[in-house]
Coordinates of C-alpha atoms and ligand atoms in Angstrom, one line a residue:
X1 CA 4.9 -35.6 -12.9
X2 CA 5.4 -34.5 -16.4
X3 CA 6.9 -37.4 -18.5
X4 CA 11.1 -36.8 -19.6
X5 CA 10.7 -34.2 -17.0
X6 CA 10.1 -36.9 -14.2
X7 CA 13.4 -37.2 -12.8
X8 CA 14.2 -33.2 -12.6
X9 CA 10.8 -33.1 -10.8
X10 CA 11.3 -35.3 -8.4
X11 CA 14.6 -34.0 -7.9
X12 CA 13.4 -30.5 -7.3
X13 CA 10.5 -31.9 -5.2
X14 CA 13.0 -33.7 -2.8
X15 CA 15.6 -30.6 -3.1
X16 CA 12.5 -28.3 -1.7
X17 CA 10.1 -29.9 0.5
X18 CA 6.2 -29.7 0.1
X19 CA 6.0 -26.3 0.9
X20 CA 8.6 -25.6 -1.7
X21 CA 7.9 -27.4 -4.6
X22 CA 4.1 -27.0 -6.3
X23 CA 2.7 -29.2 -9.0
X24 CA 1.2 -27.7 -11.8
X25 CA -2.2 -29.0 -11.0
X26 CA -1.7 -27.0 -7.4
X27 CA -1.2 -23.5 -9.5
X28 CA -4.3 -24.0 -11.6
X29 CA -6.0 -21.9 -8.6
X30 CA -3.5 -18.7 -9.1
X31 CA -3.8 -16.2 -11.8
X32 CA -0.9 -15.9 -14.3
X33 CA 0.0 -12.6 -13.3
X34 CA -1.9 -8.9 -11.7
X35 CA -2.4 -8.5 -15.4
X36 CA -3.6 -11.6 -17.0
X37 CA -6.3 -13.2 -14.9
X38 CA -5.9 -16.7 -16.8
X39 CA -5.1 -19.9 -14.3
X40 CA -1.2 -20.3 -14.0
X41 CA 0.1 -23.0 -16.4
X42 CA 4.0 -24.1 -15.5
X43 CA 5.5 -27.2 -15.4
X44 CA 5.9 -27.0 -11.5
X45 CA 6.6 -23.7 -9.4
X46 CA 9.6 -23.9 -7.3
X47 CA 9.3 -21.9 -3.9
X48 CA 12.8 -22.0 -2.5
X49 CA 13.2 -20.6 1.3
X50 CA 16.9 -20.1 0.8
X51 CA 19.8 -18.5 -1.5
X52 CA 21.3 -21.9 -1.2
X53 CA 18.0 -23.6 -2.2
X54 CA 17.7 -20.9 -5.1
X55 CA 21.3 -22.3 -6.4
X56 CA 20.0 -26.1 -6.5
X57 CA 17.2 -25.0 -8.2
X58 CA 19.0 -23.5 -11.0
X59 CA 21.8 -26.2 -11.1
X60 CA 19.3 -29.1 -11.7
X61 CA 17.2 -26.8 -14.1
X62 CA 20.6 -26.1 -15.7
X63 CA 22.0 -29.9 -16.3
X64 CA 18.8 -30.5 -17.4
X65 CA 18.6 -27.9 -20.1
X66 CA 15.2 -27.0 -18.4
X67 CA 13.8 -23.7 -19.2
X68 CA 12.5 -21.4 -16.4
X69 CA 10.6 -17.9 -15.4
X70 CA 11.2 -15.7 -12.4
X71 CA 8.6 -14.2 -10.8
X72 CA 8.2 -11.7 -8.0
X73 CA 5.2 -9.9 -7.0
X74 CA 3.4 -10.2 -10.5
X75 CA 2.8 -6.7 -11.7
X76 CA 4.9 -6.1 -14.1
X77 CA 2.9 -5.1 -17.5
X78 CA 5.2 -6.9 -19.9
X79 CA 4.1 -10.6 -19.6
X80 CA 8.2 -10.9 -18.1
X81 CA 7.1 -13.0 -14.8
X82 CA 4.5 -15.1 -16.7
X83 CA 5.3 -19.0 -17.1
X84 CA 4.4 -20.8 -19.5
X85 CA 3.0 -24.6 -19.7
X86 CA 7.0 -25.7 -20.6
X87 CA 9.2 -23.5 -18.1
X88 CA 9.5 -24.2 -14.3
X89 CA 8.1 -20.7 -12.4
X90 CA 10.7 -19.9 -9.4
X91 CA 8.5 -17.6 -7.2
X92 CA 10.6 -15.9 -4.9
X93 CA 7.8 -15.1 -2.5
X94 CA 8.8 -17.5 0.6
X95 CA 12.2 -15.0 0.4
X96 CA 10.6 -11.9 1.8
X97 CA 12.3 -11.3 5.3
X98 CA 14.1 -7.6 6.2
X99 CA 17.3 -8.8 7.1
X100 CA 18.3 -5.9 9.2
X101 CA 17.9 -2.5 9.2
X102 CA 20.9 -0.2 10.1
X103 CA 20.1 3.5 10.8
X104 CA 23.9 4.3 10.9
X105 CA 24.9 3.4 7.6
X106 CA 21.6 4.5 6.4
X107 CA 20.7 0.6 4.7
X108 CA 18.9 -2.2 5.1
X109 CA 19.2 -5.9 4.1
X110 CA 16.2 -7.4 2.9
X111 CA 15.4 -10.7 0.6
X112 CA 14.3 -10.4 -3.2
X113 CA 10.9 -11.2 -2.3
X114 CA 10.4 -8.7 0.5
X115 CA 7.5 -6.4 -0.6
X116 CA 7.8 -3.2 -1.6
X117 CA 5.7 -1.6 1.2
X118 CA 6.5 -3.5 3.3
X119 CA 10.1 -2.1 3.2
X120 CA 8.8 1.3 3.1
X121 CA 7.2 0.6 6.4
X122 CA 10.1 -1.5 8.1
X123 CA 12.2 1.4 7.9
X124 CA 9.6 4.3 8.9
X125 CA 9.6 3.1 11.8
X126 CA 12.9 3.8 12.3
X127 CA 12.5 7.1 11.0
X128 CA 14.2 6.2 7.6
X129 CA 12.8 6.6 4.1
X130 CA 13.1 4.1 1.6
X131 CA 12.3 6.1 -1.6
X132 CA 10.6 4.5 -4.2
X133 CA 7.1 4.3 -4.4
X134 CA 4.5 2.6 -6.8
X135 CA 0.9 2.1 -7.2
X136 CA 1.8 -1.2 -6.9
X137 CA 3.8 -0.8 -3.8
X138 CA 1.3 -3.4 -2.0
X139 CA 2.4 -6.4 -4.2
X140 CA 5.9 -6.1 -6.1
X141 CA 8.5 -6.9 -4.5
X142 CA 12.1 -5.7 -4.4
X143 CA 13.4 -8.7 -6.8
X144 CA 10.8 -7.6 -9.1
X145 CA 12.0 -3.5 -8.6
X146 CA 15.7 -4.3 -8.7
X147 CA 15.1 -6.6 -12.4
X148 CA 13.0 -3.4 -13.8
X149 CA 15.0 -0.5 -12.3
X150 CA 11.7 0.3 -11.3
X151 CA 11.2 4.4 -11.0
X152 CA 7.7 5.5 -10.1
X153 CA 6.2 8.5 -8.1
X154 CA 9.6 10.2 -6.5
X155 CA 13.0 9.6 -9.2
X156 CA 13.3 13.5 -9.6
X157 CA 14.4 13.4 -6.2
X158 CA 16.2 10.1 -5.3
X159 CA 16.2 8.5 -9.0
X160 CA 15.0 5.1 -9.9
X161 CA 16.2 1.7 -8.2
X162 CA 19.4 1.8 -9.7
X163 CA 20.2 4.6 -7.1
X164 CA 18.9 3.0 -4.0
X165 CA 20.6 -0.4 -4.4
X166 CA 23.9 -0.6 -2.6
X167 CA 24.4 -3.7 -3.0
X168 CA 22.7 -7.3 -4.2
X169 CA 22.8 -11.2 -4.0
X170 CA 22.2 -12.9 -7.1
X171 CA 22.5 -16.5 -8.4
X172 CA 23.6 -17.6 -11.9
X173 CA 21.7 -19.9 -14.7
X174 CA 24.1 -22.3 -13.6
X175 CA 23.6 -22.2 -10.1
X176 CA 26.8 -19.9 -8.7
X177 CA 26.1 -17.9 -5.9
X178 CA 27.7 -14.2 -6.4
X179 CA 27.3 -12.6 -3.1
X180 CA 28.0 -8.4 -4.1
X181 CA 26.3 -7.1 -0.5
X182 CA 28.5 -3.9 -0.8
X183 CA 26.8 -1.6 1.9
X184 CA 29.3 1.4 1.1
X185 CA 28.0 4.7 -0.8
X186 CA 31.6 4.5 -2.4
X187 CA 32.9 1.4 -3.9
X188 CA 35.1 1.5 -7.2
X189 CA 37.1 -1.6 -6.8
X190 CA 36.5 -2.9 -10.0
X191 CA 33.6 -4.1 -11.9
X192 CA 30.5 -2.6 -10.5
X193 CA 28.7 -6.2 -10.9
X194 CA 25.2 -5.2 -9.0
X195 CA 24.7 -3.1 -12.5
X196 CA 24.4 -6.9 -14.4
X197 CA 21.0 -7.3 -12.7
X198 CA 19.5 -4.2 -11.9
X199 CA 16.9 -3.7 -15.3
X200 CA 18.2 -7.0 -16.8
X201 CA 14.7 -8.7 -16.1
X202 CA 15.6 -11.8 -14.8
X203 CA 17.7 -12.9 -18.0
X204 CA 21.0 -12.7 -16.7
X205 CA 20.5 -14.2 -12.9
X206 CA 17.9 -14.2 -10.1
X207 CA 18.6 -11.7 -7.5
X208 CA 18.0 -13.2 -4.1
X209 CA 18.8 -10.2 -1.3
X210 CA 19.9 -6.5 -1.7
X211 CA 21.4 -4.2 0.7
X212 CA 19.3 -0.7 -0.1
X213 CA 19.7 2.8 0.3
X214 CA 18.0 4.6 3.2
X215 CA 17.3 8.2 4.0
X216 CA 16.0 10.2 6.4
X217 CA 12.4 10.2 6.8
X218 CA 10.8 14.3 6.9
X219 CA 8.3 14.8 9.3
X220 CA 6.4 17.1 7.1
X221 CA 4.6 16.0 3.7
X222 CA 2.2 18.6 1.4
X223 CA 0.5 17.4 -1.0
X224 CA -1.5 19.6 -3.6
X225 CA -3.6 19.1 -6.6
X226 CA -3.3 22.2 -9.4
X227 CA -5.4 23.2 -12.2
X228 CA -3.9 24.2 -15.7
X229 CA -4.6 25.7 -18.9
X230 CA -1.7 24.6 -21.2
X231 CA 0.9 22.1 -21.5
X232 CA 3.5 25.2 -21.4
X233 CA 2.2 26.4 -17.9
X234 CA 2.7 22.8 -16.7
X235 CA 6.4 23.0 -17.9
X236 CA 7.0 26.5 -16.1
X237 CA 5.1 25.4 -13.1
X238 CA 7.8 22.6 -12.9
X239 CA 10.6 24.9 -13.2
X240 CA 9.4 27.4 -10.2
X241 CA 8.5 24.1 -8.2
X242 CA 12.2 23.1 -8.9
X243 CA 13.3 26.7 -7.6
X244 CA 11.2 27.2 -4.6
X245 CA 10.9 23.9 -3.3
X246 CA 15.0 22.5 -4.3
X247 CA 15.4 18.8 -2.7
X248 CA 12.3 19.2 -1.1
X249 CA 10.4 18.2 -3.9
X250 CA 9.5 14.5 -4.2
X251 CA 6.6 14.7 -6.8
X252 CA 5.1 16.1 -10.1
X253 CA 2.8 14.3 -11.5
X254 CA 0.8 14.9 -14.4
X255 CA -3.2 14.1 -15.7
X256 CA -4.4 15.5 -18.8
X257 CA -7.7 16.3 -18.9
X258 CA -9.5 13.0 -20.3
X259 CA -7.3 10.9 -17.6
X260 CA -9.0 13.2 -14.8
X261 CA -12.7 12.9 -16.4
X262 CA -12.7 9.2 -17.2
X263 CA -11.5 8.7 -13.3
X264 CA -14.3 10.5 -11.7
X265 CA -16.6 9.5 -14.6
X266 CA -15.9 6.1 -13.9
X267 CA -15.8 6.5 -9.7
X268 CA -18.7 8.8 -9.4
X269 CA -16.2 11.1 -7.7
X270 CA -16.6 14.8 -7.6
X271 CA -14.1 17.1 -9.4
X272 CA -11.7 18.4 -6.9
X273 CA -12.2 21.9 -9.1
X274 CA -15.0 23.9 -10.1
X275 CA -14.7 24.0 -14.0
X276 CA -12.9 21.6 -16.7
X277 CA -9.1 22.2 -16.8
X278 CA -6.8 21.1 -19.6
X279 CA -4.0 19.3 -17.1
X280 CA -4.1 18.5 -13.3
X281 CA -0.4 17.8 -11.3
X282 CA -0.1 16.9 -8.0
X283 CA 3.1 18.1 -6.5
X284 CA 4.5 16.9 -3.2
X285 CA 6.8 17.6 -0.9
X286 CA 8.6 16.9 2.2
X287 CA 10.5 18.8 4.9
X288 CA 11.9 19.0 8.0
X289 CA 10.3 22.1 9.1
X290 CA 6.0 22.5 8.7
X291 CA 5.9 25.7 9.2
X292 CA 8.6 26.2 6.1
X293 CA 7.5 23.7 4.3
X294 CA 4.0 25.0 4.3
X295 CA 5.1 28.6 3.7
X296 CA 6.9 27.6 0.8
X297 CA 4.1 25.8 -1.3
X298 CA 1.8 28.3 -0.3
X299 CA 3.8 31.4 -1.3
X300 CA 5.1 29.4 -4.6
X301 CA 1.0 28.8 -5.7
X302 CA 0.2 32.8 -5.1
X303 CA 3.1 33.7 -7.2
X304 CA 1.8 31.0 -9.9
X305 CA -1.5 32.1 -10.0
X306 CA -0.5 35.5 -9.6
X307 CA 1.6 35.2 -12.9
X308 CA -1.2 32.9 -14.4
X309 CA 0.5 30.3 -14.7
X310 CA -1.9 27.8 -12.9
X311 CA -5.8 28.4 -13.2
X312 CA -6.5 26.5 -9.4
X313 CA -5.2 24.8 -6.6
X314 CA -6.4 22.5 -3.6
X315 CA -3.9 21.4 -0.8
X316 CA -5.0 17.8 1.1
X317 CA -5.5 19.0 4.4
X318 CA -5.1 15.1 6.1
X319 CA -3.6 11.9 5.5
X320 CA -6.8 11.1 3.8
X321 CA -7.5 14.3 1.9
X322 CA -3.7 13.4 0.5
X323 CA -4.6 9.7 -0.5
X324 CA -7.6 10.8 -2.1
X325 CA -5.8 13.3 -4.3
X326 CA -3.2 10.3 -5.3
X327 CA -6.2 7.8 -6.0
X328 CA -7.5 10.5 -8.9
X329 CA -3.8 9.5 -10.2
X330 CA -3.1 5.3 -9.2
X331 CA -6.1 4.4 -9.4
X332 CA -5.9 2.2 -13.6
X333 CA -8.8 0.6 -13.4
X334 CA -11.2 2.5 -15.4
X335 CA -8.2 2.4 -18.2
X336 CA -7.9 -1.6 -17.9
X337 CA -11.4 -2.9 -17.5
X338 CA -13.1 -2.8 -21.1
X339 CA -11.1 -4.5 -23.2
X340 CA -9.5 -3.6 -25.7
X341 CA -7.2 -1.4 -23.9
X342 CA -3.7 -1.1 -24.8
X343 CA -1.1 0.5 -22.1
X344 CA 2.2 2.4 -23.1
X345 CA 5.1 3.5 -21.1
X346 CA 7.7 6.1 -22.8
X347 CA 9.6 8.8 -22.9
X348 CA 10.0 11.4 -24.1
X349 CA 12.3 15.4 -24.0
X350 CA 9.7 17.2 -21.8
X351 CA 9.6 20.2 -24.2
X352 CA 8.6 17.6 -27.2
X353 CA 5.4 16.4 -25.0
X354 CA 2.5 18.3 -26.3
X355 CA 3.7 17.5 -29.8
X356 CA 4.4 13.8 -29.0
X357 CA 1.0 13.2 -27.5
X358 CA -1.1 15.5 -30.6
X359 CA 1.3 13.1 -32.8
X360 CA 0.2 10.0 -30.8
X361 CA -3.7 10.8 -30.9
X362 CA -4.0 12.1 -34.2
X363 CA -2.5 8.7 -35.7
X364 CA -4.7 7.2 -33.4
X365 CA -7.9 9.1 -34.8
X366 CA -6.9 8.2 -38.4
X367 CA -7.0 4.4 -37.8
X368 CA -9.7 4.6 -35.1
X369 CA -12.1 7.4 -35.3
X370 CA -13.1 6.3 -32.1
X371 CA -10.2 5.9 -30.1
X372 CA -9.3 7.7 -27.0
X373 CA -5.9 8.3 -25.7
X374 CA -5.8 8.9 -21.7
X375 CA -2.5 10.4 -20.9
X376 CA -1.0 10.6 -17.4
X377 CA 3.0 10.8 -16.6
X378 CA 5.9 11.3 -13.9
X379 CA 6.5 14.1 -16.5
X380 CA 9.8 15.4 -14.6
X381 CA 11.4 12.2 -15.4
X382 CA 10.4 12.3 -19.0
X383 CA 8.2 9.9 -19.0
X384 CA 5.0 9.6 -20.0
X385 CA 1.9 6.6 -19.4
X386 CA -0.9 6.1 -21.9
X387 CA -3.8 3.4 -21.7
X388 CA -5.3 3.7 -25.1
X389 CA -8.8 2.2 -25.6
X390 CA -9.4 1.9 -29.5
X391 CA -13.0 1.8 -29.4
X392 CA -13.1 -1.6 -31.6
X393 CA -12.9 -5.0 -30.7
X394 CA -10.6 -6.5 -33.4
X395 CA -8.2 -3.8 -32.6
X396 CA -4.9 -5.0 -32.9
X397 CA -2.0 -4.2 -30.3
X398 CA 0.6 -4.0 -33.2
X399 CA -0.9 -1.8 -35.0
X400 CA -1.1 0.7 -31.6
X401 CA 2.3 0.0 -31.1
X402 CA 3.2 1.4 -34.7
X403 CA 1.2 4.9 -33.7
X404 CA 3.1 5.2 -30.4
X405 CA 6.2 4.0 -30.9
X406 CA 6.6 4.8 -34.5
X407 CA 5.8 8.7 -33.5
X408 CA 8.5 8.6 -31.0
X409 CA 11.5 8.3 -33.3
X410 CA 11.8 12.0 -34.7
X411 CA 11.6 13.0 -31.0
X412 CA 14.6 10.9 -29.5
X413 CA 12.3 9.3 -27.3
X414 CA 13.0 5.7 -25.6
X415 CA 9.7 3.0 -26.3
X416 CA 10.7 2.2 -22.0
X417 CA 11.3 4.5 -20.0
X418 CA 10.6 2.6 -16.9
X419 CA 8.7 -0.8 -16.9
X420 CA 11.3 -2.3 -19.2
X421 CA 10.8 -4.6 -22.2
X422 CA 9.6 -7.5 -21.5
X423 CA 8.0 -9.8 -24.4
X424 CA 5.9 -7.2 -25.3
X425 CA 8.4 -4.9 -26.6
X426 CA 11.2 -7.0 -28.1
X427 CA 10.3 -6.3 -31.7
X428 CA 10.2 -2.6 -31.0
X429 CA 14.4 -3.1 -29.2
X430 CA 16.0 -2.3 -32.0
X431 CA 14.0 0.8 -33.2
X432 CA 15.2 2.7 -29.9
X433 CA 18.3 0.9 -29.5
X434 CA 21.4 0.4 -31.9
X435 CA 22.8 -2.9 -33.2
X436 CA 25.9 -2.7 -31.6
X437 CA 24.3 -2.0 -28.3
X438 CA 22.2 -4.7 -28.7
X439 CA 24.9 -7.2 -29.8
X440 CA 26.6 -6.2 -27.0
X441 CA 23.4 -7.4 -24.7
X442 CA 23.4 -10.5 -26.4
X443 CA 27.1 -11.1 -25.4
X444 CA 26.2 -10.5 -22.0
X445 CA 23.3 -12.8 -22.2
X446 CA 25.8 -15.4 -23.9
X447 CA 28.3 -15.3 -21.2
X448 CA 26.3 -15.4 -18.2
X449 CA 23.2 -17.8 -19.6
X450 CA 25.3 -19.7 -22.1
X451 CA 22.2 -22.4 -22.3
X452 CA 19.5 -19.4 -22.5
X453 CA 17.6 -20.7 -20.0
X454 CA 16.5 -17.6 -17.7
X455 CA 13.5 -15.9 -18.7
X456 CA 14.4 -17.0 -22.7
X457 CA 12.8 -14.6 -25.2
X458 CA 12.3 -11.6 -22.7
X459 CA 14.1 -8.4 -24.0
X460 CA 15.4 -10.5 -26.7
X461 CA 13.3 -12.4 -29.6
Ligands
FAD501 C1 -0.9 -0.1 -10.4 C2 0.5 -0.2 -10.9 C3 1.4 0.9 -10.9 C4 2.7 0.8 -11.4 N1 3.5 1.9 -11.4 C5 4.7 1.8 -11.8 C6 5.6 2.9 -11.7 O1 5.2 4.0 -11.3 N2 6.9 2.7 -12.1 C7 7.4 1.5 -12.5 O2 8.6 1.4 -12.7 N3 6.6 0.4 -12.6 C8 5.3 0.5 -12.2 N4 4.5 -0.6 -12.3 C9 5.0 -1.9 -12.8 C10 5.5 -2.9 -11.8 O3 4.9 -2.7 -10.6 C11 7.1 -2.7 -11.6 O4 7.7 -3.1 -12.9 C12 7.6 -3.6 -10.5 O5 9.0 -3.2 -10.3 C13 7.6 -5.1 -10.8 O6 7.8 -5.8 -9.6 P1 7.3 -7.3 -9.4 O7 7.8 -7.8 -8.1 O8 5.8 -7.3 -9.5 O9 8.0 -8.0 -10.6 P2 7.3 -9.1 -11.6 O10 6.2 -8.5 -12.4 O11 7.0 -10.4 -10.9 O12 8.6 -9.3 -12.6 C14 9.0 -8.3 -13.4 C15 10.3 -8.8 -14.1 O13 11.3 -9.0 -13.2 C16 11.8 -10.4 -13.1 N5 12.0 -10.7 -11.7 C17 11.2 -10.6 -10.7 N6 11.8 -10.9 -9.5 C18 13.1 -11.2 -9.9 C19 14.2 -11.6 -9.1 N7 14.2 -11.7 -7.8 N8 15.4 -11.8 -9.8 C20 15.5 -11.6 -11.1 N9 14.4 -11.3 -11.9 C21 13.2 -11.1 -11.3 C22 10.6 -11.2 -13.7 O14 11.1 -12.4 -14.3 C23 10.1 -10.2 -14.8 O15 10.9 -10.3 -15.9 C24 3.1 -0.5 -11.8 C25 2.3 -1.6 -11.9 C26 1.0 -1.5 -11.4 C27 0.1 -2.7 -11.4

């Protein structure tokens, strides 16, 4: 036990049982987060079972002043569910039952620490859709997606988390339990409170159970990979996938071309394509009818490459022809494994991308000749990924940060678009937002943390 910590220890310890309560010698074995391989260091992790457990926790960590982190599945980029050797971790991941699943009212009810695909298949087998998908659907968890407002591979068609949560559970630095499990599509009486903690990241409350928004699964799912020439072709492409396919489409997903090379460079894959293409999007989409569905995205790639708009096109032809496609895309680790290599997540006006990204590189070229700038987004959502390797090994991340984020101010652009902002970004908060808006997320902070003792210092310095 750590000494003038003793007594909250002990207290937690006997609060949560062996199974709930880890010393920090037993986390020395677990890796700080997906991202940073390093051993764990926390004062003690506390692995509550229940809401009501969650609420002790908090109320001895809050007469005690004691500083703590929330942590979910791990993957977030932004160092947010990452202890440090002072702060109690609260790991969520004993929390991770479905509830119940009601095909009726199109919901289920799960806990925060319920993994992403695991949901998603819970409810297939019902026939429902949950909606959002991830490369990381394996290992974050619906805490974790609800505290981001994660968005991912399908918001131009169901939107990011903050659509798909009816209703949530969450429990106050101080302990209070306020139970908002709303399972109605239309609920106005007063405050809409589930909006406190949905992309707050953990600082204003730990969310312990959600009620989410289902849908009806489609039986049919295309999936295609498309060659083309210029960044304006992608942009037209999108509009006549918009037209053709209407709700049907769930995806479009862009690579530019060094994203696609340094994939199959680094895999030993073959092209899907003959020659070298400027961009590559996958487009998907889902139906109720095959025979439509495939009529449509065939007739809708003749007419592109008809009008030369796209230069080539594959459709998978099997579930593993499809993942195969989507690996070219998810797969970040030949962007993450020599390091230097610095990882972005913005947006942007889709129209102001080409000049955005030239913007982006050509700063980047000035302070490092040798830099390269791999560029992949879920452009229909405005947002754009980049995982910039600088080519030197005292590069520094600031400086990075001034070429991407600094370049994104004459386009309107947001330094977040979807992965939030963390500790990594809090210098960069008040370049995108304004000071009243920020005061204002301060007050909230205030109000609801008055001893600043969830997650201190993320979003906020
Ligand atoms: C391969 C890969 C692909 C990814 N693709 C996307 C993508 O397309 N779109 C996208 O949005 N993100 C993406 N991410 C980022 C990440 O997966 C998401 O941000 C995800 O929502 C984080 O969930 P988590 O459970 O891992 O949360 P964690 O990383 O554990 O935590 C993230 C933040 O939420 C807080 N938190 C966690 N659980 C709770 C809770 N129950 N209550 C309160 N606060 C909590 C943490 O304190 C932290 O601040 C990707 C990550 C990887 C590794």
């Amino acid at each position: 036990m750590e000494e003038g910590n003793t007594g909250l220890l002990q207290a937690l310890s006997s609060a949560l049982g062996p199974c709930g309560f880890l010393t920090k010698d037993a986390l020395a074995s677990r890796p700080t987060s997906l991202w940073n391989s390093q051993p764990m260091s926390a004062l003690a992790m506390a692995r509550p079972k229940t809401t009501s457990e969650v609420s002790t926790v908090l109320r001895l960590c809050h007469e005690a002043s004691q500083e703590v982190v929330i942590i979910g599945g791990g993957t977030g980029p932004l160092a947010g569910a990452e202890p440090t050797s002072h702060r109690i971790a609260i790991s969520l991941e004993r929390m991770n039952q479905i509830e119940s699943i009601d095909p009726v009212n199109a919901g289920c009810v799960v806990q925060a620490g319920a993994c992403l695909q695991t949901v998603q298949e819970a409810v297939a087998s019902h026939h429902l859709l949950f909606p959002l998908d991830l490369g990381a659907r394996g290992s974050c968890t619906i805490g974790g997606n609800i505290s981001t407002n994660a968005g991912g591979i399908n918001v131009l068609r169901n939107g990011s988390m903050r659509s798909l949560v009816l209703g949530l559970e969450a429990v106050l630095s101080d302990g209070t339990v306020v139970s908002s499990m709303n399972k109605l599509l239309k609920n106005n009486a007063g405050f809409d409170l589930k909006q406190l903690f949905i992309g707050t990241e953990g600082t204003l409350g730990i969310v312990t159970r959600a009620v989410l928004r289902l849908f009806p699964q489609q039986p049919d799912r295309r999936t295609a990979m498309i060659a083309l020439r210029g960044f304006d072709e992608v942009a037209q492409l999108l509009q006549l996938a918009k037209l053709k396919f209407g709700s049907m489409l769930s995806a479009y997903e862009v690579m530019w071309q060094s994203y696609l090379e340094e994939q199959l460079r680094f895999t030993g894959r073959r092209s899907p394509f003959e020659g070298r293409h400027a961009f590559y999007v996958i487009i998907e989409t889902e139906g109720a009818d095959s025979q439509l569905n495939e009529a449509v995205l065939t007739e809708t790639l003749e007419t592109a490459l008809g009008d030369d708009i796209i230069a080539d096109a594959v459709i998978a032809k099997s579930e593993q022809e499809r993942r195969s496609l989507w690996d070219l895309r998810e797969n970040l680790e030949p962007f993450l494994i020599d390091k230097p290599s610095f990882g972005y997540d913005v947006g942007v006006p889709i129209g102001d991308m080409p000049d955005y990204v030239k913007l982006v590189e050509s700063n980047l070229k000035c302070r490092w000749p040798d830099s390269i700038c791999y560029t992949m987004g879920h452009i229909a959502d405005g947002n754009l990924h980049f995982f910039i390797k600088p080519g030197r090994k005292d590069a520094r991340r600031e400086d990075c940060d001034e070429d991407v984020y600094g370049a994104l101010e004459s386009f309107g652009g947001t330094i977040s678009a979807e992965h939030g902002i963390g500790y990594e970004k809090r210098a960069w908060l008040l370049r995108t937002r304004s000071a009243e808006e920020v005061a204002m997320m301060r007050s909230l902070k205030n109000a609801l943390d008055p001893k600043g003792i969830l997650n201190p210092g993320c979003v906020f310095e």
